[in-house]
Each structure stands twice: as C-alpha cells, then as structure tokens.
Coordinates of C-alpha atoms in Angstrom, one line a residue:
Chain A
M491 CA -0.1 -20.6 -43.5
L492 CA 2.8 -21.3 -41.2
K493 CA 5.3 -22.1 -44.0
P494 CA 8.5 -20.1 -43.4
K495 CA 8.1 -18.5 -46.8
W496 CA 4.7 -17.0 -45.9
L497 CA 5.9 -15.9 -42.5
A498 CA 8.9 -14.1 -44.1
F499 CA 6.5 -12.6 -46.6
L500 CA 4.2 -11.5 -43.8
A501 CA 7.0 -9.7 -42.0
L502 CA 7.8 -7.9 -45.3
V503 CA 4.2 -6.9 -45.7
L504 CA 4.0 -5.6 -42.2
V505 CA 7.1 -3.4 -42.7
V506 CA 5.5 -2.1 -45.9
V507 CA 2.2 -1.5 -44.1
V508 CA 3.9 0.4 -41.3
A509 CA 5.7 2.5 -43.8
F510 CA 2.5 3.3 -45.6
L511 CA 0.7 4.2 -42.4
L512 CA 3.5 6.6 -41.4
L513 CA 3.3 8.2 -44.8
G514 CA -0.4 8.5 -44.3
R515 CA 0.1 10.1 -40.9
W516 CA 2.5 12.5 -42.4
Q517 CA -0.2 13.6 -44.9
L518 CA -2.7 14.0 -42.1
T519 CA -0.4 16.1 -39.9
A520 CA 0.3 18.2 -43.0
A521 CA -3.4 18.7 -43.6
F522 CA -4.1 19.8 -40.0
E523 CA -0.9 21.8 -39.5
S524 CA -1.9 24.1 -42.4
A525 CA -5.4 24.2 -41.1
G526 CA -5.1 25.2 -37.4
T527 CA -4.7 28.6 -36.1
A528 CA -1.3 30.1 -36.0
A529 CA 0.8 29.2 -32.9
D530 CA 1.0 32.9 -32.0
S531 CA -2.6 33.8 -32.8
E532 CA -3.1 34.7 -29.1
A533 CA -0.6 37.6 -29.5
Y534 CA -3.0 39.2 -32.0
V535 CA -5.8 39.3 -29.5
E536 CA -4.3 40.3 -26.1
P537 CA -3.0 43.9 -26.0
V538 CA 0.6 44.4 -24.7
P539 CA 2.3 47.6 -23.7
L540 CA 3.8 49.4 -26.7
G541 CA 7.2 49.4 -25.1
E542 CA 7.4 45.6 -25.3
L543 CA 7.2 45.8 -29.1
I544 CA 8.9 48.9 -30.2
A545 CA 11.0 51.8 -28.9
P546 CA 11.4 55.2 -30.5
D547 CA 13.7 55.1 -33.6
T548 CA 13.6 51.3 -33.9
W549 CA 11.9 49.4 -36.6
V550 CA 8.7 47.4 -36.4
T551 CA 9.6 43.7 -36.5
D552 CA 7.6 41.0 -38.1
E553 CA 6.5 39.8 -34.6
A554 CA 5.3 43.3 -33.7
A555 CA 3.4 44.2 -36.8
A556 CA -0.4 44.4 -36.6
R557 CA -0.5 43.5 -32.8
P558 CA -2.8 45.2 -30.4
I559 CA -1.0 47.5 -27.9
V560 CA -1.9 49.7 -25.0
V561 CA -0.1 53.0 -24.5
E562 CA -0.5 56.3 -22.6
G563 CA -0.3 59.7 -24.2
F564 CA -2.2 62.5 -25.7
L565 CA -3.2 64.1 -29.0
V566 CA -1.3 67.2 -30.0
P567 CA -3.7 70.1 -30.9
G568 CA -3.1 71.5 -34.4
D569 CA -1.4 68.5 -35.8
F570 CA -4.4 66.8 -37.4
G571 CA -4.5 65.8 -41.0
V572 CA -6.4 63.9 -43.6
V573 CA -5.3 60.8 -45.5
E574 CA -7.1 59.9 -48.8
G575 CA -8.2 56.6 -50.4
R576 CA -9.0 54.7 -47.2
L577 CA -11.4 51.8 -47.6
Q578 CA -14.2 51.0 -45.1
D579 CA -16.6 48.3 -46.1
G580 CA -15.6 48.7 -49.7
V581 CA -16.2 52.4 -49.7
S582 CA -13.2 54.7 -50.4
G583 CA -13.1 57.6 -47.9
F584 CA -10.8 59.6 -45.7
W585 CA -9.0 59.0 -42.4
V586 CA -8.5 61.7 -39.8
V587 CA -5.0 61.3 -38.4
G588 CA -3.2 63.0 -35.6
H589 CA 0.0 63.4 -33.7
F590 CA 0.1 61.1 -30.7
A591 CA 2.6 62.1 -28.0
V592 CA 3.6 59.1 -26.0
T593 CA 4.0 59.7 -22.2
D594 CA 4.3 56.1 -21.0
D595 CA 4.8 53.1 -23.3
G596 CA 4.4 50.6 -20.5
T597 CA 8.1 50.1 -20.0
T598 CA 9.4 53.6 -20.1
S599 CA 7.8 56.8 -18.7
F600 CA 9.0 59.6 -20.8
G601 CA 9.3 62.6 -18.4
G602 CA 8.2 65.4 -20.7
V603 CA 5.6 68.1 -19.9
D604 CA 5.2 69.1 -23.5
A605 CA 4.7 67.3 -26.9
S606 CA 8.1 68.6 -28.1
E607 CA 9.8 66.7 -25.3
L608 CA 8.0 63.4 -26.0
P609 CA 8.3 60.8 -28.7
G610 CA 5.5 61.1 -31.3
M611 CA 3.7 58.7 -33.7
P612 CA 1.0 59.2 -36.2
V613 CA -2.4 57.8 -35.2
A614 CA -5.4 57.1 -37.3
L615 CA -8.5 58.2 -35.4
G616 CA -11.5 57.5 -37.6
W617 CA -13.0 57.2 -41.1
V618 CA -15.5 59.3 -43.0
A619 CA -16.7 59.0 -46.6
D620 CA -16.5 62.8 -47.4
E621 CA -13.5 65.1 -47.2
A622 CA -15.5 68.1 -46.1
Q623 CA -16.8 66.1 -43.1
A624 CA -13.2 65.0 -42.3
V625 CA -12.2 68.6 -42.2
Q626 CA -15.3 69.3 -40.0
A627 CA -14.2 66.6 -37.6
I628 CA -10.8 68.1 -37.3
A629 CA -12.3 71.4 -36.6
S630 CA -14.3 69.9 -33.7
L631 CA -11.2 68.1 -32.4
S632 CA -9.2 71.4 -32.5
A633 CA -12.0 73.3 -30.8
A634 CA -11.1 71.1 -27.8
E635 CA -14.7 70.0 -27.6
S636 CA -13.3 66.6 -27.0
N637 CA -10.7 65.5 -24.6
L638 CA -7.4 65.3 -26.3
G639 CA -5.5 64.5 -23.1
S640 CA -2.3 66.1 -22.0
A641 CA 1.1 65.3 -20.4
Q642 CA -0.5 65.6 -16.9
T643 CA -3.7 63.7 -17.7
P644 CA -2.8 61.2 -20.4
L645 CA -5.3 59.0 -22.2
V646 CA -5.0 55.3 -22.0
V647 CA -5.2 54.2 -25.6
L648 CA -5.9 50.8 -27.2
A649 CA -4.6 50.6 -30.7
K650 CA -2.9 48.3 -33.3
L651 CA 0.7 48.9 -34.1
E652 CA 1.1 49.1 -37.9
V653 CA 4.0 49.2 -40.2
G654 CA 4.5 52.4 -42.1
Q655 CA 3.4 52.5 -45.8
D656 CA 5.5 53.9 -48.6
P657 CA 4.7 57.6 -49.4
V658 CA 2.6 58.0 -52.6
P659 CA 3.2 61.2 -54.4
A660 CA 0.0 63.1 -55.3
R661 CA 0.6 63.7 -59.0
D662 CA -2.6 65.6 -59.8
G663 CA -4.5 68.2 -57.9
D664 CA -3.0 69.5 -54.6
P665 CA 0.5 68.0 -54.2
Q666 CA 0.2 68.4 -50.5
R667 CA -2.5 65.7 -50.3
I668 CA -1.5 62.5 -48.4
L669 CA -2.4 59.2 -50.0
S670 CA -0.9 56.7 -47.7
M671 CA 0.0 56.1 -44.0
S672 CA 3.6 57.1 -44.4
P673 CA 5.0 58.1 -41.0
G674 CA 7.8 60.2 -42.5
Q675 CA 5.3 62.1 -44.7
L676 CA 2.8 62.6 -41.9
I677 CA 5.5 63.8 -39.4
N678 CA 6.5 66.5 -41.8
T679 CA 3.0 68.0 -41.6
W680 CA 3.1 68.5 -37.9
A681 CA 3.5 72.0 -36.4
T682 CA 4.9 70.6 -33.2
E683 CA 8.2 68.6 -33.4
A684 CA 8.6 65.6 -31.3
S685 CA 11.8 64.6 -29.4
D686 CA 11.8 61.2 -31.1
Y687 CA 9.8 59.4 -33.8
Y688 CA 8.5 55.9 -34.2
P689 CA 8.8 54.7 -37.8
A690 CA 5.3 53.2 -37.4
W691 CA 1.7 54.3 -36.8
L692 CA -1.2 53.5 -34.6
L693 CA -4.7 52.4 -35.6
A694 CA -6.8 53.6 -32.7
T695 CA -9.4 51.1 -31.5
A696 CA -10.4 52.6 -28.1
G697 CA -9.5 55.5 -25.8
L698 CA -9.3 58.3 -28.3
P699 CA -12.0 60.8 -29.2
V700 CA -13.9 60.0 -32.4
P701 CA -16.1 63.1 -32.9
A702 CA -19.1 62.8 -35.3
P703 CA -19.3 62.4 -38.2
L704 CA -16.3 60.2 -37.9
E705 CA -16.7 56.5 -37.5
G706 CA -14.3 54.1 -35.9
I707 CA -12.0 52.4 -38.4
D708 CA -13.0 48.8 -39.1
V709 CA -10.2 46.4 -38.4
V710 CA -10.4 43.4 -40.6
P711 CA -9.8 40.4 -38.4
I712 CA -7.2 37.8 -39.3
D713 CA -8.8 34.8 -40.9
D714 CA -8.1 31.9 -38.6
S715 CA -11.1 29.7 -39.7
L716 CA -10.3 26.0 -40.0
Q717 CA -9.3 25.3 -43.6
I718 CA -8.3 21.7 -44.0
D719 CA -6.2 20.9 -47.0
L720 CA -8.4 18.2 -48.7
L721 CA -5.5 17.2 -51.0
N722 CA -3.6 15.9 -48.0
I723 CA -6.7 14.1 -46.7
F724 CA -7.0 12.4 -50.1
Y725 CA -3.4 11.3 -50.0
A726 CA -3.8 10.0 -46.5
I727 CA -6.8 7.9 -47.5
E728 CA -4.8 6.7 -50.5
W729 CA -2.0 5.4 -48.3
L730 CA -4.6 3.6 -46.2
V731 CA -5.9 2.0 -49.4
F732 CA -2.4 0.9 -50.2
C733 CA -2.1 -0.7 -46.8
V734 CA -5.3 -2.6 -47.3
M735 CA -4.1 -3.8 -50.7
A736 CA -0.8 -5.0 -49.3
I737 CA -2.5 -7.0 -46.6
Y738 CA -5.1 -8.4 -49.0
I739 CA -2.4 -9.5 -51.5
W740 CA -0.6 -11.4 -48.7
W741 CA -3.8 -13.1 -47.5
R742 CA -4.9 -14.0 -51.0
M743 CA -1.5 -15.6 -51.9
V744 CA -1.5 -17.6 -48.7
R745 CA -5.1 -18.7 -49.1
D746 CA -4.6 -19.7 -52.8
D747 CA -1.5 -21.7 -51.8
Y748 CA -3.4 -23.4 -49.0
V749 CA -6.5 -24.2 -51.0
T750 CA -4.5 -25.7 -54.0
D751 CA -2.3 -27.6 -51.6
K752 CA -5.3 -29.1 -49.9
A753 CA -6.9 -30.0 -53.2
E754 CA -3.7 -31.6 -54.6
K755 CA -3.1 -33.7 -51.5
S756 CA -6.6 -35.1 -51.2
D757 CA -6.9 -38.9 -51.8
A758 CA -9.1 -38.5 -54.9
A759 CA -6.6 -36.1 -56.5
V760 CA -3.6 -38.3 -55.8
A761 CA -5.5 -41.4 -57.0
E762 CA -6.3 -39.6 -60.2
R763 CA -2.7 -38.6 -60.8
V764 CA -1.4 -42.0 -60.1
R765 CA -4.0 -43.7 -62.3
R766 CA -3.1 -41.4 -65.1
E767 CA 0.7 -42.1 -64.7
L768 CA 0.1 -45.9 -64.7
L769 CA -2.2 -45.8 -67.7
L770 CA 0.3 -43.6 -69.6
E771 CA 3.1 -46.1 -68.8
L772 CA 0.8 -48.9 -70.1
A773 CA 0.0 -46.9 -73.2
N774 CA 3.7 -46.4 -73.9
K775 CA 4.5 -50.1 -73.3
R776 CA 1.7 -51.2 -75.7
D777 CA 2.9 -48.7 -78.3
R778 CA 6.4 -50.2 -78.1
E779 CA 5.0 -53.7 -78.4
R780 CA 3.2 -52.9 -81.6
Chain B
M1347 CA 3.8 -29.9 -62.5
A1348 CA 3.6 -26.2 -61.9
R1349 CA 0.1 -24.7 -61.7
I1350 CA -0.7 -22.8 -64.9
P1351 CA -3.9 -21.1 -65.9
T1352 CA -6.5 -23.4 -67.4
P1353 CA -8.0 -22.8 -70.8
T1354 CA -11.3 -21.8 -69.2
E1355 CA -9.4 -18.9 -67.6
F1356 CA -8.0 -17.6 -70.9
P1357 CA -10.9 -15.4 -71.9
T1358 CA -10.8 -13.8 -68.4
I1359 CA -7.0 -13.3 -68.7
R1360 CA -7.5 -11.6 -72.1
K1361 CA -10.1 -9.3 -70.6
R1362 CA -7.9 -8.4 -67.7
L1363 CA -4.9 -7.8 -70.1
R1364 CA -7.1 -5.4 -72.1
F1365 CA -8.1 -3.6 -68.8
Y1366 CA -4.5 -3.4 -67.8
Q1367 CA -3.4 -2.0 -71.2
V1368 CA -6.0 0.8 -71.0
T1369 CA -5.3 1.8 -67.4
S1370 CA -1.5 1.7 -68.0
V1371 CA -1.8 4.1 -70.9
I1372 CA -4.1 6.5 -69.0
T1373 CA -1.8 6.3 -65.9
G1374 CA 1.2 7.0 -68.1
V1375 CA -0.4 10.1 -69.6
L1376 CA -1.6 11.3 -66.3
L1377 CA 1.9 10.9 -64.9
L1378 CA 3.4 13.0 -67.7
L1379 CA 0.8 15.7 -67.0
L1380 CA 1.7 15.5 -63.3
V1381 CA 5.4 15.9 -64.1
F1382 CA 4.6 18.9 -66.4
E1383 CA 2.4 20.4 -63.6
M1384 CA 5.2 20.0 -61.0
L1385 CA 7.8 21.6 -63.3
L1386 CA 5.4 24.6 -63.8
K1387 CA 4.7 24.8 -60.1
Y1388 CA 8.2 24.3 -58.6
I1389 CA 10.4 25.9 -61.2
W1390 CA 8.2 28.6 -62.7
H1391 CA 5.8 28.9 -59.7
V1392 CA 2.7 28.9 -61.9
E1393 CA -0.5 26.9 -61.9
I1394 CA -2.9 25.9 -64.7
E1395 CA -6.2 27.6 -64.4
L1396 CA -9.3 26.5 -66.3
G1397 CA -12.0 28.9 -67.2
G1398 CA -10.6 31.8 -65.2
P1399 CA -10.5 35.5 -65.9
F1400 CA -7.6 35.0 -68.3
G1401 CA -9.4 32.6 -70.8
F1402 CA -10.2 29.0 -71.1
L1403 CA -6.7 27.7 -70.1
S1404 CA -4.1 30.0 -68.6
L1405 CA -1.0 29.9 -66.4
V1406 CA -1.3 32.0 -63.3
Q1407 CA 1.0 32.6 -60.4
E1408 CA 0.7 29.9 -57.8
D1409 CA -2.0 30.3 -55.1
T1410 CA -3.8 32.9 -57.2
V1411 CA -6.2 30.5 -59.0
T1412 CA -9.8 31.7 -58.7
A1413 CA -11.6 29.3 -61.1
I1414 CA -10.8 25.6 -61.6
N1415 CA -7.3 24.8 -60.5
L1416 CA -6.3 22.2 -63.1
S1417 CA -2.9 21.6 -61.5
R1418 CA -4.6 20.5 -58.3
W1419 CA -7.1 18.3 -60.2
I1420 CA -4.2 16.6 -62.1
L1421 CA -2.8 15.7 -58.7
I1422 CA -6.1 14.3 -57.4
V1423 CA -7.1 12.4 -60.5
H1424 CA -3.6 10.9 -60.9
G1425 CA -3.5 9.8 -57.3
W1426 CA -6.8 8.0 -57.5
F1427 CA -6.4 6.6 -61.0
Y1428 CA -3.1 5.1 -59.8
V1429 CA -5.2 3.0 -57.4
I1430 CA -7.3 1.7 -60.3
Y1431 CA -4.1 1.0 -62.2
L1432 CA -2.8 -1.0 -59.3
I1433 CA -6.0 -3.0 -59.1
S1434 CA -5.8 -3.8 -62.9
C1435 CA -2.1 -4.9 -62.4
Y1436 CA -3.2 -7.2 -59.5
L1437 CA -6.0 -8.8 -61.5
L1438 CA -3.7 -9.7 -64.4
W1439 CA -0.9 -10.8 -62.1
Q1440 CA -3.1 -13.0 -60.0
K1441 CA -4.7 -14.8 -62.9
M1442 CA -1.3 -15.4 -64.6
R1443 CA 0.0 -16.8 -61.3
W1444 CA 3.3 -14.8 -61.6
E1445 CA 5.8 -14.3 -58.8
L1446 CA 5.5 -11.3 -56.5
G1447 CA 8.4 -9.5 -58.2
W1448 CA 6.3 -9.0 -61.3
L1449 CA 3.6 -7.2 -59.3
L1450 CA 6.2 -4.9 -57.9
A1451 CA 7.6 -4.3 -61.4
L1452 CA 4.1 -3.4 -62.6
A1453 CA 3.4 -1.1 -59.7
G1454 CA 6.7 0.6 -60.2
G1455 CA 6.0 1.0 -63.9
G1456 CA 3.2 3.5 -62.9
V1457 CA 5.5 5.9 -61.0
V1458 CA 8.4 6.5 -63.4
P1459 CA 7.6 8.8 -66.3
F1460 CA 7.5 7.0 -69.7
L1461 CA 8.3 3.6 -68.0
S1462 CA 4.6 2.5 -67.9
F1463 CA 4.5 2.5 -71.8
I1464 CA 7.6 0.2 -71.9
T1465 CA 6.3 -2.0 -69.1
E1466 CA 2.9 -2.3 -70.9
A1467 CA 4.5 -3.4 -74.2
L1468 CA 6.7 -5.9 -72.4
I1469 CA 3.9 -7.3 -70.2
T1470 CA 1.5 -7.6 -73.2
R1471 CA 4.1 -9.5 -75.2
R1472 CA 4.9 -11.8 -72.3
T1473 CA 1.3 -12.5 -71.5
K1474 CA 0.5 -13.4 -75.1
R1475 CA 3.6 -15.6 -75.4
L1476 CA 2.8 -17.4 -72.2
L1477 CA -0.8 -17.9 -73.2
G1478 CA 0.4 -19.5 -76.4
E1479 CA 2.8 -21.8 -74.5
Y1480 CA 0.0 -22.7 -72.0
Q1481 CA -2.3 -23.5 -74.9
E1482 CA 0.3 -25.9 -76.3
I1483 CA 0.8 -27.6 -72.9
W1484 CA -3.0 -28.0 -72.6
D1485 CA -3.2 -29.4 -76.1
E1486 CA -0.6 -32.0 -75.2
T1487 CA -2.5 -32.8 -72.1
D1488 CA -5.6 -33.3 -74.1
D1489 CA -3.7 -35.7 -76.4
E1490 CA -2.5 -37.6 -73.4
D1491 CA -6.0 -37.7 -72.0
A1492 CA -7.3 -39.2 -75.2
R1493 CA -4.5 -41.9 -75.1
V1494 CA -5.3 -42.7 -71.5
A1495 CA -9.0 -43.0 -72.2
R1496 CA -8.2 -45.3 -75.2
V1497 CA -6.0 -47.6 -73.1
E1498 CA -8.5 -47.7 -70.3
A1499 CA -11.2 -48.7 -72.7
E1500 CA -9.1 -51.6 -74.0
L1501 CA -8.4 -53.0 -70.5
S1502 CA -9.9 -56.4 -69.5
D1503 CA -11.7 -56.7 -66.2
E1504 CA -8.8 -58.5 -64.5
E1505 CA -6.3 -55.9 -65.7
R1506 CA -8.7 -53.1 -64.5
A1507 CA -8.9 -54.7 -61.0
A1508 CA -5.1 -55.1 -60.9
L1509 CA -4.8 -51.4 -61.9
D1510 CA -7.2 -50.3 -59.2
A1511 CA -5.3 -52.3 -56.6
K1512 CA -2.0 -50.8 -57.7
V1513 CA -3.4 -47.3 -57.6
A1514 CA -4.9 -47.8 -54.1
E1515 CA -1.5 -49.1 -52.9
E1516 CA 0.5 -46.2 -54.5
V1517 CA -1.9 -43.6 -53.0
R1518 CA -1.5 -45.1 -49.6
R1519 CA 2.3 -45.1 -49.9
R1520 CA 2.4 -41.5 -51.1
Q1521 CA -0.1 -40.2 -48.5
E1522 CA 1.9 -41.8 -45.6
N1523 CA 5.0 -39.7 -46.5

C-alpha cells in the first residue's frame, strides 16, 4: 500500500482522474450553455425607445431586429394598403398596413407639423382572412372613425421593429399586389411622401386602432424553453465512469499485490517453498548417486 | 518466481479473450462509422437520417433531421460501447497479470481508426503464445512435484525429522530478514 511504486501510481491516477473530471465538467457546461435562455433574452421583452435602435436612413442591426419598441407618431390617412399571404395560426390571410409618421422616437423629437415633414415607416396593423374584409377595414380607418392620431396629438405605440423583407413580384393577376413586407415597395404606394424613411417596418402590438373585422397580429414568441443537450450529458456521465474505472484499477492492483505478498510471506507458504527446494536438492543428489 | 496464471484460470482467460475479440471488432467498426459520420457532418455538413421523408436512409443537411438521427445514434452507441470494450480489455489484462502499459495500449487501440483490428490480432497471438508457455511451465512444475513426492516417500523417519528441523530453521532465518 505504501510502497513508493504504488504512491507514484496513485499520483498518476489522481492526475488522470482530475483530467477526466475537467473533461466531464466541460461537457456539462456545454450541455447547459446551449440549454439556457440567451444572455440578451431580456432585450426581447422590455420595450425600448425606437431611437435607441434605429434612426431614419440607417439599417436595422442584428441586435435591433425583432425587438419591442415604443414610439410616438400617427397614421397618415389615405396611405393604407393590403399585403397578401400573411399567416395567422396556420391560416393564410391579409395584413392591413399603413404609413406611420414618427413624431418622437424617444431620443429625437422631429419638429414637423405634417406627415411630409416627418420620417415615415410602414406599419402592420392587423390580420384578416378575407381580402374584402381587409378593404372594409381600410375604409373604416379612412373614414376617421378611429383615432389615427396627428402631429399635435400623437399616439404612443408599442410595436416590434422588424427587418424589411425582399419584394416579391406578383407574376399573375394584378401586378400591383404586394406579397411581402418590403419597405421600399410599400413606401412607393403612399400618397404622402415622408421627409425620411426607415428601411424597416413595425409590427403593431398596442396603441394603434384595429377596427373590426381586423384581428391583432399574433406574434410568435421566441422559444426559450430549456432544451438540455442529452448527448453532452451522456458524455459527462461517461467521463465519470472513466474516473471510477481509473480509481478501481489502482485499488485493485494495490490490493492484489498486498494479498499475494501476504500469502507468500506467511510461515506456511515459506515452509512449503523451502521444503520443496530441499527435497528437489535431495532428489538431484540421489539421481547423481545412481 | 513471477506470478503467472494457474491452469485453473486458463478456461476463464480463454473466455475473456473471446469477449475481448468480439468487443474489439465491434468497437473498431463503430469507430469507422463514427469517423464516416464526422466527415459527413464537418466537411459536407450532412447528417444521416433513418426512416425520414426522403426514404429509409438519407443524407440531409445538418440540424434538419426530423426522423431518427443516425449520426447522433452512432455517437451515443460508440461512446457507451467503448466503455464495454474497456471493461473487456481490463478483464483480460487483469487475468493475464500484464503490466499497466498493456492496458493503456489496449485502451488506445479503441480510439485510433483501424488500430483496434491490429491490436486485436497482436493481443490474441500474444495471449495464445503465453498460455502455451505457461502450460509448459506448469507441466514442468507437475513433473517436479511428482519427483518431490517420490523422494519424500522414500525418506526414512530420521531423515524426515532432520528435514523438518532444517525446514523450520530455514523458515525462521528467512522470516527474520
């Protein structure tokens, strides 16, 4: 047990065990790192002023895309439109979109009194399954039955800032139909020009009128459920098994050595060996004498 | 005299050698599958799908497997089978009373592609050769035992008493050291 050989071997085994444990820990951290919520998940819950993420004529960055924002402004009458092929709970339908004139983005107050003096951005207001009903909703919006807001009395809007999609050409039927949330394409349909444009669009969640039969657009939440990578867990367990094996092998070798040593050194064992040696000598002597 | 396996252990050793041979071949094959899977995944970025929408076996872009991800199963099965392989190596190594280096060589044989097949052939040959040698040694011992028994039977009572005294004295002398 205390032979230098075994102690040296123990030191080696301990080094190996520590190495294995570290490898196991690495697998565990890998498993949980990929499982936890993203470090910036909070940023996708708490709304921030629009101006902190994007200014007119600047691009949406990766950090800004799909984040909730708060902004002040109003809807420009007569600049409503319909976008086709929008899904809601698996049903393909239509979005009613509008021209949102930004009066205050939380960092800058744009001092315009008219939509043409304010930066503009397309906004998606609501979803409906049927195109005729979408047109009807636009009619009720334009009839000023609902409060569109104005430069003097802006609406405070909660929305998600979204990256513009590529325009999709309408190859059959009416070529003027709009098939994607492409800011450039939507801007070109507006009757009122804006002073500046954002190459992005807003998905309204609160603060804008949603006249019947429109429904609010369902926002699919980001999946941040716990998904532990079982493969890493398996490997972590395996490293632990290797540790146990290394320790067992050391213990077993020491024990075997000790047990056989003890057996060989007992009086009976020594006596038997000596007796055998002497008798063999005797046998050899007698063979020579014959 | 170095400790060598006794003849009563030979059947056990033969069984353990067989077990080692089987596990080493399976480990070798699984390791080759693993290498193949890694090449697919890290060079061509595809995974093997079993029973998915593209037929019984298909290669699909990584992280798009919807049915059984064979690539992942190869990883898991290889990982756990390697543990069984190590146990089989240990069992053989322990009974043959080899030095530690041999165990490490056996363990290493299971992690280098194709090496396990070579290791297996060498170890099998060595084990069989050693068993033959040990058998010869034990046969010699048996012959000696027979001679010793013959001599002892021929001893007279006085000679026997003298021998016993001599043995007792020699044992005392050795145990004091």
